[in-house]
Coordinates of C-alpha atoms in Angstrom, one line a residue:
X8 CA -26.4 -10.5 85.3
X9 CA -27.7 -9.7 81.9
X10 CA -31.2 -9.6 80.7
X11 CA -32.7 -13.0 79.8
X12 CA -34.0 -13.7 76.3
X13 CA -37.7 -13.3 76.0
X14 CA -40.2 -14.8 73.6
X15 CA -41.9 -12.3 71.2
X16 CA -45.3 -13.1 72.6
X17 CA -44.2 -12.0 76.1
X18 CA -42.8 -8.7 75.0
X19 CA -46.2 -7.1 75.6
X20 CA -46.2 -8.2 79.2
X21 CA -46.0 -5.6 82.0
X22 CA -42.6 -4.3 82.9
X23 CA -41.9 -2.9 86.4
X24 CA -38.6 -1.5 87.8
X25 CA -37.2 -2.9 91.1
X26 CA -34.2 -1.8 93.1
X27 CA -32.0 -4.4 91.3
X28 CA -33.4 -4.2 87.7
X29 CA -36.6 -4.3 85.6
X30 CA -38.8 -7.4 85.5
X31 CA -41.3 -8.4 82.9
X32 CA -44.4 -10.4 83.9
X33 CA -47.5 -11.5 82.0
X34 CA -51.2 -10.8 82.1
X35 CA -53.4 -13.7 83.2
X36 CA -57.1 -13.0 82.9
X37 CA -56.5 -9.3 83.3
X38 CA -54.1 -9.8 86.3
X39 CA -50.5 -8.8 86.0
X40 CA -48.4 -11.6 87.5
X41 CA -44.6 -11.5 88.2
X42 CA -43.0 -14.8 89.4
X43 CA -39.5 -15.6 90.7
X44 CA -38.3 -12.1 91.4
X45 CA -35.0 -12.4 93.5
X46 CA -35.0 -10.3 96.6
X47 CA -31.7 -11.7 97.8
X48 CA -28.7 -13.5 96.4
X49 CA -28.6 -17.3 96.3
X50 CA -27.9 -18.5 99.9
X51 CA -25.1 -20.9 98.9
X52 CA -21.3 -20.8 98.4
X53 CA -20.0 -17.9 100.6
X54 CA -23.6 -17.1 101.7
X55 CA -24.4 -20.5 103.1
X56 CA -25.9 -20.4 106.6
X57 CA -25.3 -16.6 106.6
X58 CA -27.8 -13.6 106.6
X59 CA -29.2 -12.8 103.2
X60 CA -27.4 -10.2 101.0
X61 CA -28.9 -8.2 98.1
X62 CA -29.0 -9.9 94.7
X63 CA -26.6 -8.9 91.9
X64 CA -28.2 -6.1 89.9
X65 CA -29.0 -6.9 86.3
X66 CA -29.2 -4.9 83.1
X67 CA -32.1 -4.9 80.6
X68 CA -35.3 -6.6 81.5
X69 CA -35.5 -9.9 83.3
X70 CA -38.3 -12.3 82.7
X71 CA -40.4 -13.0 85.7
X72 CA -42.8 -15.5 84.1
X73 CA -42.3 -18.7 86.1
X74 CA -42.0 -19.6 89.8
X75 CA -38.4 -19.4 90.9
X76 CA -36.4 -22.2 92.6
X77 CA -37.8 -23.5 95.8
X78 CA -35.7 -23.8 99.0
X79 CA -34.1 -27.2 99.6
X80 CA -36.5 -29.5 101.4
X81 CA -37.3 -33.2 101.9
X82 CA -40.5 -34.5 100.4
X83 CA -43.6 -35.2 102.5
X84 CA -44.2 -38.8 103.4
X85 CA -46.6 -40.7 101.2
X86 CA -49.4 -40.3 103.7
X87 CA -49.1 -36.5 103.8
X88 CA -48.3 -36.2 100.1
X89 CA -51.8 -37.5 99.3
X90 CA -53.2 -34.4 101.2
X91 CA -50.7 -31.7 100.7
X92 CA -49.0 -30.4 97.5
X93 CA -45.4 -29.3 97.7
X94 CA -43.8 -28.7 94.2
X95 CA -40.1 -28.6 93.8
X96 CA -38.4 -26.1 91.4
X97 CA -34.7 -26.9 91.1
X98 CA -32.0 -24.2 91.3
X99 CA -29.9 -22.2 93.8
X100 CA -31.7 -18.8 93.4
X101 CA -34.4 -19.7 95.9
X102 CA -34.7 -16.4 97.7
X103 CA -37.4 -15.1 95.4
X104 CA -41.0 -13.8 95.5
X105 CA -44.1 -13.4 93.3
X106 CA -46.5 -10.5 92.8
X107 CA -50.1 -10.5 91.6
X108 CA -51.5 -7.0 90.9
X109 CA -54.6 -5.7 89.2
X110 CA -52.9 -2.4 88.4
X111 CA -49.1 -2.2 88.0
X112 CA -47.6 1.2 88.1
X113 CA -47.2 4.0 90.7
X114 CA -50.3 5.9 91.8
X115 CA -52.8 3.0 92.5
X116 CA -51.8 2.7 96.2
X117 CA -53.7 -0.5 96.6
X118 CA -53.6 -2.5 99.9
X119 CA -50.8 -5.2 99.9
X120 CA -50.9 -8.7 101.4
X121 CA -47.6 -10.6 101.9
X122 CA -48.0 -14.4 102.3
X123 CA -45.6 -16.6 104.3
X124 CA -46.3 -20.3 103.7
X125 CA -46.4 -23.0 106.4
X126 CA -44.8 -26.4 106.5
X127 CA -43.2 -26.7 109.9
X128 CA -40.3 -24.6 108.7
X129 CA -39.0 -27.6 106.8
X130 CA -41.4 -27.8 103.8
X131 CA -43.6 -25.7 101.6
X132 CA -43.0 -22.9 99.1
X133 CA -44.7 -20.0 97.3
X134 CA -45.3 -22.3 94.3
X135 CA -48.0 -24.4 96.0
X136 CA -51.0 -24.0 93.7
X137 CA -53.4 -23.4 96.6
X138 CA -51.6 -20.1 97.3
X139 CA -52.3 -18.6 93.9
X140 CA -52.9 -14.8 94.4
X141 CA -55.3 -14.2 91.5
X142 CA -58.4 -13.9 93.7
X143 CA -56.8 -11.3 95.9
X144 CA -55.7 -9.2 92.9
X145 CA -59.2 -9.7 91.3
X146 CA -60.5 -8.0 94.5
X147 CA -58.2 -5.0 94.4
X148 CA -55.3 -6.3 96.5
X149 CA -51.6 -6.5 95.5
X150 CA -50.5 -10.0 96.8
X151 CA -46.9 -11.1 97.3
X152 CA -45.8 -14.6 98.2
X153 CA -42.3 -15.4 99.5
X154 CA -39.8 -18.3 99.5
X155 CA -37.4 -18.5 102.4
X156 CA -34.8 -21.0 103.6
X157 CA -36.1 -24.1 105.4
X158 CA -34.9 -26.8 107.8
X159 CA -31.3 -26.9 108.7
X160 CA -30.4 -24.3 106.0
X161 CA -32.8 -21.8 107.5
X162 CA -33.1 -22.7 111.2
X163 CA -30.1 -24.9 112.1
X164 CA -28.3 -23.6 115.2
X165 CA -24.5 -23.6 114.9
X166 CA -21.7 -22.1 116.9
X167 CA -20.1 -20.6 113.8
X168 CA -23.1 -18.9 112.1
X169 CA -25.8 -16.5 113.1
X170 CA -29.1 -17.9 114.2
X171 CA -32.4 -17.6 112.3
X172 CA -31.3 -17.2 108.7
X173 CA -34.8 -18.2 107.5
X174 CA -36.4 -15.4 109.5
X175 CA -33.7 -13.0 108.2
X176 CA -34.8 -14.0 104.7
X177 CA -38.4 -13.1 105.5
X178 CA -37.3 -9.7 106.9
X179 CA -35.3 -9.1 103.7
X180 CA -38.3 -9.9 101.6
X181 CA -40.5 -7.6 103.7
X182 CA -38.0 -4.8 103.3
X183 CA -38.0 -5.4 99.5
X184 CA -41.8 -5.2 99.5
X185 CA -41.7 -1.9 101.5
X186 CA -39.2 -0.4 99.1
X187 CA -40.5 -1.8 95.8
X188 CA -44.3 -2.5 96.0
X189 CA -45.4 1.0 95.0
X190 CA -44.1 0.4 91.5
X191 CA -46.4 -2.7 91.3
X192 CA -49.5 -0.6 92.3
X193 CA -49.2 -1.2 96.1
X194 CA -49.3 1.1 99.1
X195 CA -46.2 0.5 101.3
X196 CA -48.2 2.0 104.2
X197 CA -50.9 -0.7 104.0
X198 CA -48.9 -3.9 104.1
X199 CA -50.7 -6.9 105.7
X200 CA -48.6 -9.9 106.6
X201 CA -50.6 -13.2 106.6
X202 CA -49.4 -16.7 107.1
X203 CA -50.5 -20.1 108.3
X204 CA -48.8 -22.5 110.8
X205 CA -45.0 -21.9 110.5
X206 CA -45.8 -18.8 108.4
X207 CA -48.0 -17.5 111.3
X208 CA -45.3 -18.3 113.8
X209 CA -42.8 -16.4 111.6
X210 CA -45.2 -13.4 111.5
X211 CA -45.4 -13.4 115.3
X212 CA -41.7 -13.2 115.5
X213 CA -41.4 -10.5 112.7
X214 CA -43.9 -8.3 114.6
X215 CA -41.6 -8.4 117.6
X216 CA -38.3 -7.9 115.6
X217 CA -36.9 -4.4 116.4
X218 CA -35.7 -4.1 112.8
X219 CA -39.2 -4.7 111.4
X220 CA -41.0 -2.0 113.3
X221 CA -43.0 0.3 111.0
X222 CA -43.0 -2.1 108.1
X223 CA -46.3 -3.8 108.7
X224 CA -49.8 -2.3 109.2
X225 CA -51.8 -5.4 109.8
X226 CA -51.2 -9.1 110.4
X227 CA -53.1 -12.4 110.1
X228 CA -51.9 -15.4 112.2
X229 CA -53.6 -18.6 111.0
X230 CA -53.1 -21.6 113.2
X231 CA -49.7 -20.4 114.5
X232 CA -48.8 -18.4 117.6
X233 CA -45.8 -16.1 118.3
X234 CA -43.2 -18.2 119.9
X235 CA -39.5 -19.0 120.3
X236 CA -38.4 -22.6 120.2
X237 CA -36.2 -24.2 122.8
X238 CA -32.6 -23.8 121.8
X239 CA -31.7 -27.2 123.0
X240 CA -34.4 -28.9 120.8
X241 CA -33.0 -27.2 117.8
X242 CA -29.4 -28.0 118.8
X243 CA -30.5 -31.7 119.2
X244 CA -31.7 -31.8 115.6
X245 CA -28.3 -30.5 114.4
X246 CA -26.3 -32.8 116.7
X247 CA -28.3 -35.9 115.7
X248 CA -27.8 -35.0 112.0
X249 CA -24.1 -34.5 112.7
X250 CA -23.9 -37.9 114.4
X251 CA -25.5 -39.6 111.5
X252 CA -23.2 -37.8 109.1
X253 CA -20.1 -38.3 111.3
X254 CA -19.1 -34.7 111.1
X255 CA -18.8 -31.8 113.6
X256 CA -22.0 -29.9 114.4
X257 CA -20.8 -26.7 112.7
X258 CA -22.0 -24.7 109.8
X259 CA -18.6 -25.2 108.1
X260 CA -18.9 -29.0 108.3
X261 CA -22.6 -29.0 107.2
X262 CA -21.8 -26.8 104.2
X263 CA -19.4 -29.5 102.9
X264 CA -22.0 -32.2 102.8
X265 CA -23.8 -33.2 99.6
X266 CA -27.1 -31.3 99.7
X267 CA -29.3 -34.3 98.9
X268 CA -27.6 -36.3 101.7
X269 CA -28.3 -33.5 104.1
X270 CA -32.0 -33.5 103.2
X271 CA -32.3 -37.2 103.6
X272 CA -30.6 -37.1 107.0
X273 CA -32.8 -34.2 108.1
X274 CA -35.9 -36.2 107.1
X275 CA -34.7 -39.3 109.0
X276 CA -33.9 -37.4 112.2
X277 CA -37.1 -35.5 112.2
X278 CA -39.6 -38.2 111.2
X279 CA -40.8 -39.0 114.7
X280 CA -41.3 -35.3 115.7
X281 CA -44.8 -33.8 115.5
X282 CA -46.7 -30.9 117.1
X283 CA -48.6 -33.4 119.2
X284 CA -45.8 -35.8 120.1
X285 CA -43.1 -33.2 120.4
X286 CA -39.4 -34.0 119.9
X287 CA -36.5 -32.2 118.4
X288 CA -37.4 -29.6 115.8
X289 CA -36.2 -26.7 113.8
X290 CA -37.6 -23.3 114.8
X291 CA -37.0 -19.6 115.6
X292 CA -34.8 -19.1 118.6
X293 CA -34.0 -16.1 120.9
X294 CA -30.6 -14.9 119.6
X295 CA -30.2 -11.7 121.5
X296 CA -30.1 -9.7 118.2
X297 CA -32.8 -10.2 115.7
X298 CA -35.0 -12.0 118.3
X299 CA -34.0 -10.4 121.6
X300 CA -36.8 -12.0 123.6
X301 CA -39.7 -14.4 123.3
X302 CA -42.0 -12.9 120.7
X303 CA -45.3 -13.7 122.5
X304 CA -44.1 -12.0 125.7
X305 CA -42.8 -9.0 123.7
X306 CA -46.2 -8.6 122.0
X307 CA -48.2 -9.2 125.2
X308 CA -46.4 -6.9 127.6
X309 CA -44.1 -4.8 125.4
X310 CA -44.6 -1.8 123.1
X311 CA -43.7 -3.5 119.9
X312 CA -46.1 -3.5 117.0
X313 CA -48.6 -1.4 119.0
X314 CA -50.1 0.1 115.9
X315 CA -50.6 -3.2 114.1
X316 CA -54.2 -4.6 113.7
X317 CA -54.4 -8.4 114.2
X318 CA -56.6 -11.2 113.0
X319 CA -56.0 -14.5 114.8
X320 CA -57.6 -17.9 114.4
X321 CA -57.4 -21.6 114.3
X322 CA -59.3 -24.7 112.9
X323 CA -61.6 -26.7 115.2
X324 CA -59.7 -29.9 114.7
X325 CA -56.1 -28.8 114.1
X326 CA -54.6 -32.0 115.5
X327 CA -56.3 -34.3 113.0
X328 CA -53.9 -33.4 110.2
X329 CA -51.0 -34.4 112.6
X330 CA -52.6 -37.7 113.8
X331 CA -54.9 -39.1 111.1
X332 CA -52.7 -39.5 107.9
X333 CA -50.0 -41.7 109.5
X334 CA -52.4 -43.7 111.7
X335 CA -51.4 -42.0 114.9
X336 CA -55.0 -41.3 115.8
X337 CA -55.8 -45.0 116.3
X338 CA -52.5 -45.6 118.1
X339 CA -53.0 -42.8 120.6
X340 CA -56.5 -44.1 121.3
X341 CA -55.1 -47.5 122.0
X342 CA -52.4 -46.1 124.3
X343 CA -55.1 -44.3 126.3
X344 CA -53.8 -43.3 129.7
X345 CA -50.2 -43.5 128.6
X346 CA -50.9 -41.0 125.8
X347 CA -52.7 -38.7 128.3
X348 CA -49.7 -38.9 130.6
X349 CA -47.4 -37.8 127.8
X350 CA -49.8 -35.0 126.9
X351 CA -49.8 -33.8 130.6
X352 CA -46.0 -33.8 130.6
X353 CA -45.9 -31.9 127.3
X354 CA -48.4 -29.3 128.6
X355 CA -46.9 -29.1 132.1
X356 CA -50.3 -29.8 133.7
X357 CA -51.8 -32.2 136.3
X358 CA -54.5 -34.8 136.0
X359 CA -57.2 -32.2 136.6
X360 CA -56.8 -30.8 133.1
X361 CA -57.6 -34.0 131.1
X362 CA -60.4 -34.7 133.6
X363 CA -61.8 -31.3 132.8
X364 CA -61.7 -32.0 129.1
X365 CA -63.4 -35.3 129.5
X366 CA -66.0 -33.8 131.8
X367 CA -66.9 -31.2 129.3
X368 CA -66.7 -33.8 126.4
X369 CA -67.5 -37.2 127.9
X370 CA -67.6 -38.9 124.5
X371 CA -64.1 -37.9 123.5
X372 CA -61.5 -40.6 123.1
X373 CA -57.9 -40.4 124.1
X374 CA -56.7 -39.1 120.8
X375 CA -59.3 -36.3 120.7
X376 CA -58.5 -35.3 124.3
X377 CA -54.8 -35.4 123.7
X378 CA -55.0 -33.6 120.4
X379 CA -57.3 -30.8 121.7
X380 CA -55.3 -30.4 124.9
X381 CA -52.0 -30.0 123.1
X382 CA -53.6 -27.8 120.5
X383 CA -55.0 -25.5 123.2
X384 CA -51.6 -25.4 125.0
X385 CA -49.5 -24.8 122.0
X386 CA -51.8 -22.7 119.8
X387 CA -55.2 -21.5 121.0
X388 CA -54.2 -20.3 124.4
X389 CA -51.2 -18.2 123.2
X390 CA -53.4 -16.6 120.6
X391 CA -56.0 -16.0 123.2
X392 CA -53.4 -14.3 125.4
X393 CA -52.4 -12.1 122.5
X394 CA -56.0 -11.1 121.8
X395 CA -56.5 -10.2 125.5
X396 CA -53.4 -8.0 125.3
X397 CA -54.7 -6.1 122.2
X398 CA -58.5 -5.5 122.9
X399 CA -60.2 -3.5 120.2
X400 CA -57.5 -4.1 117.6
X401 CA -57.7 -7.9 117.4
X402 CA -60.3 -10.0 115.6
X403 CA -60.6 -13.8 116.4
X404 CA -62.1 -16.5 114.2
X405 CA -62.5 -20.3 114.2
X406 CA -62.7 -22.5 111.1
X407 CA -65.3 -25.2 111.7
X408 CA -66.2 -26.7 108.3
X409 CA -65.3 -30.5 108.3
X410 CA -63.4 -31.9 105.3
X411 CA -65.4 -34.2 103.0
X412 CA -62.6 -36.7 103.4
X413 CA -62.9 -39.3 106.2
X414 CA -61.7 -38.5 109.7
X415 CA -60.0 -35.2 108.9
X416 CA -62.7 -33.0 110.4
X417 CA -61.8 -29.3 110.5
X418 CA -58.1 -30.0 110.3
X419 CA -55.0 -27.9 110.2
X420 CA -54.5 -26.2 106.8
X421 CA -58.0 -27.0 105.6
X422 CA -59.0 -23.3 105.6
X423 CA -56.3 -22.3 103.0
X424 CA -58.3 -23.1 99.9
X425 CA -61.2 -21.0 101.2
X426 CA -58.9 -18.0 102.2
X427 CA -57.3 -17.9 98.7
X428 CA -60.6 -18.8 97.0
X429 CA -58.8 -21.6 95.1
X430 CA -61.2 -24.4 96.0
X431 CA -61.8 -25.1 92.3
X432 CA -58.3 -26.6 91.8
X433 CA -57.3 -30.3 92.3
X434 CA -54.7 -29.4 95.0
X435 CA -57.4 -27.9 97.3
X436 CA -59.6 -31.0 96.8
X437 CA -56.7 -33.2 98.1
X438 CA -57.5 -32.0 101.6
X439 CA -61.1 -30.8 101.3
X440 CA -62.5 -33.5 99.1
X441 CA -65.0 -32.7 96.4
X442 CA -67.9 -30.3 96.8
X443 CA -66.4 -27.7 99.1
X444 CA -68.9 -24.8 99.5
X445 CA -68.1 -21.7 97.4
X446 CA -70.2 -19.7 99.8
X447 CA -67.7 -20.4 102.6
X448 CA -64.8 -19.3 100.3
X449 CA -66.7 -16.1 99.5
X450 CA -67.2 -15.4 103.3
X451 CA -63.6 -16.2 104.3
X452 CA -61.8 -14.6 101.3
X453 CA -64.0 -11.5 101.6
X454 CA -63.1 -11.2 105.3
X455 CA -59.4 -11.4 104.6
X456 CA -59.7 -8.7 101.8
X457 CA -61.7 -6.4 104.0
X458 CA -59.2 -6.7 106.8
X459 CA -56.4 -5.8 104.4
X460 CA -58.3 -2.8 103.2
X461 CA -59.2 -1.1 106.5
X462 CA -58.6 -3.5 109.4
X463 CA -62.3 -4.6 109.7
X464 CA -63.0 -8.1 108.5
X465 CA -66.7 -7.8 109.3
X466 CA -67.2 -8.8 112.9
X467 CA -66.8 -7.4 116.4
X468 CA -63.2 -6.9 117.6
X469 CA -62.0 -8.8 120.6
X470 CA -63.1 -7.4 124.0
X471 CA -64.2 -8.7 127.4
X472 CA -67.2 -10.5 125.7
X473 CA -64.7 -12.6 123.6
X474 CA -66.5 -12.6 120.2
X475 CA -65.3 -15.2 117.7
X476 CA -66.4 -15.5 114.1
X477 CA -67.2 -19.1 113.3
X478 CA -66.7 -20.0 109.6
X479 CA -68.4 -23.1 108.3
X480 CA -71.0 -23.9 111.0
X481 CA -74.1 -23.6 108.9
X482 CA -75.7 -20.6 107.3
X483 CA -75.5 -17.7 107.9
X484 CA -71.9 -17.4 109.2
X485 CA -72.5 -16.1 112.7
X486 CA -70.5 -14.7 115.5
X487 CA -70.7 -16.6 118.8
X488 CA -70.2 -14.5 121.9
X489 CA -68.6 -15.7 125.1
X490 CA -72.0 -16.1 126.8
X491 CA -73.5 -18.1 124.0
X492 CA -73.6 -21.8 124.9
X493 CA -72.5 -22.6 121.4
X494 CA -69.3 -20.6 121.8
X495 CA -66.8 -22.9 120.0
X496 CA -63.4 -22.5 121.7
X497 CA -62.8 -26.0 122.8
X498 CA -62.0 -25.3 126.5
X499 CA -59.1 -23.1 125.5
X500 CA -58.7 -21.8 129.0
X501 CA -59.2 -25.1 130.7
X502 CA -55.4 -25.7 130.8
X503 CA -54.7 -22.4 132.4
X504 CA -57.6 -22.2 134.8
X505 CA -57.4 -25.8 136.0
X506 CA -53.6 -25.7 136.4
X507 CA -53.9 -22.5 138.3
X508 CA -56.6 -24.0 140.6
X509 CA -54.3 -27.0 141.2
X510 CA -51.4 -24.7 142.1
X511 CA -53.7 -22.9 144.5
X512 CA -54.5 -26.2 146.3
X513 CA -58.1 -26.5 145.0
X514 CA -59.1 -30.1 145.6
X515 CA -59.9 -32.0 142.4
X516 CA -63.5 -32.9 141.8
X517 CA -64.5 -36.4 142.8
X518 CA -66.8 -37.2 139.9
X519 CA -67.2 -36.3 136.3
X520 CA -70.5 -34.6 137.1
X521 CA -69.0 -32.6 139.9
X522 CA -66.0 -31.7 137.8
X523 CA -68.1 -30.6 134.9
X524 CA -70.0 -28.3 137.3
X525 CA -66.8 -26.9 138.8
X526 CA -65.2 -26.2 135.4
X527 CA -68.3 -24.5 134.0
X528 CA -68.7 -22.3 137.1
X529 CA -65.1 -21.2 136.7
X530 CA -65.5 -20.5 133.0
X531 CA -68.8 -18.6 133.6
X532 CA -67.1 -16.3 136.2
X533 CA -64.9 -15.0 133.4
X534 CA -67.6 -15.0 130.8
X535 CA -66.0 -17.9 128.9
X536 CA -68.7 -20.6 128.8
X537 CA -67.5 -23.3 126.4
X538 CA -69.4 -25.9 124.4
X539 CA -70.8 -28.7 126.6
X540 CA -72.1 -32.1 125.6

C-alpha cells in the first residue's frame, strides 16, 4: 500500500510510527486524534471467517483522519434506532482502531484505556459519537477504541472454520496497543480494558485467554459478565440462517452468499431473541484453544489475571432497554404468571424465587419481577461472584439515575454518556433525554480516569461488607454498605439463596409477610440486606 494523498492543511498534523507504517492524525482542541488505523488485514476474501492476520505494511505516511469502515451489521429496529446511534462506514478494511492522546510521542508514559463497544455482538462500532475519547485525553489518558467482527462474521460457529474470530480480532487489537501505544504517549504497562454489555463480556473472556495474560493491568466490566455462550444456541443461529438461505451450514457456503442478504437473514433469524426472552444468539464459545474453559469459572477459581484490578457494575433497571422500546414491557405484564414461569425456566429456579422478589417488592408488576430476576441471574450475580473471588482488588458500582425519557428508568447503556462525558451531544440525549446532570458525568468520568491511573476509583474496594458506589441517587454520590437498608442491589443473591434453600428442602413460606421475613433473615446472616418496600 502506498501513502494516501493528504491535504496541505493536514500536513501539520501529528505523525506517529506504527509497526506497519506511519500515520498522520489531526489536532482537535489540543487533542491529537488518529482514526481508522488498521490493526489487521480486511477479514474478507481468503481471510473470511478466519483468524485476523497483520495488515499489509505501507510506505510513506497514511492519513488517519476519519473513522474507518465499520464491521458488517444489520440496522437497529426503528424502536431501538430512536434511542441508540449506530453509524455505518462502508468498506472492507473494518479491523481498525482510533487513538485520542494529549501528548503523542515516546516518553509521556500516560495511562491507556482501550474501549470495546457493546451491541449484543451484532451491532455497534467505535464510530458511535457517544464513545468520543476527547474527555479521557483531556484528563491525561490515551484512549483507544476498537472495531471487531460482529454477528455471523465474528461469532458464527462452523465445522470448517475456527471459533470466535471476533474475539481473536479483539486480542489482535490488544496486542497492537501493547506494541504500539508508547509511540502515541501511552504506557504499555498501564493498559485498562473497559467495555459495556457485549464489550464487557468480551473483556471477561479476554482476561481468561491464556494468550492475553500480561497484556492488561486493569479492567472495567459495565453491565456484562464473563461468560461462554451455549454452543448449541450459536449453532442454531447458523443453522436457521442456512435453512433460510438454502445452503449448507459451513463457512465456505456462507462466504459465497451476498453480504447484504446475509445481514438481512441474520436480522430476521435473531429478531425474537433478547437477553430477557432468550433464544438463539451469537456469542463467545469454549473452543478448547483460545477459550479453553468458561471465563467466569477460570477467573473465579483459577490463577488467570490475578494481577488485574477490576471495576464491575450495572444499571439499576438494565432490563428496561430490552423490554420498553418494542412494547414488550406491557406484553410481559399482561402475560403475568406465564411470563414468570418462563423466567423461572430461564433462570433454573423454583417458585420461591419470584415469591421472594415480590415479597421484597410487593408493588412490582410481572415485567419488573421478570426483568430484575433475569438481570440478576444473567448479570449481577456473576459479577457479584467475581467480586467475591477478588476481594481487595475489585470495586463495584451501580448506576441509578433514571432517564428523562418515559419508562426507561436507569436502563442498560444509559451510563455511557456519563462515563465518556459526552452528555452534551444529541446522540447521548437520544437515551438520556434533555437536561442530564453534568455533576453526575463529572463523578463517573472522574472515577473511570482515577481507576485507569492507579486502580482506585475513589471508594472502598469490595470486601465482606460489600460496599457499592451508587451513582445518580441524589447528592452527594455516596457509598452504600451491605448493612445499610438503602443498599441498592436489587436482591442479587435471592436467586442463589432461595434456590439453595429449595434444594435443601426448606419449606416455602406460606405468606408474603412470612416470606419477606425469611428472605431478609437469610440476607442479614450474610450481611446482604437489600432494599425493602
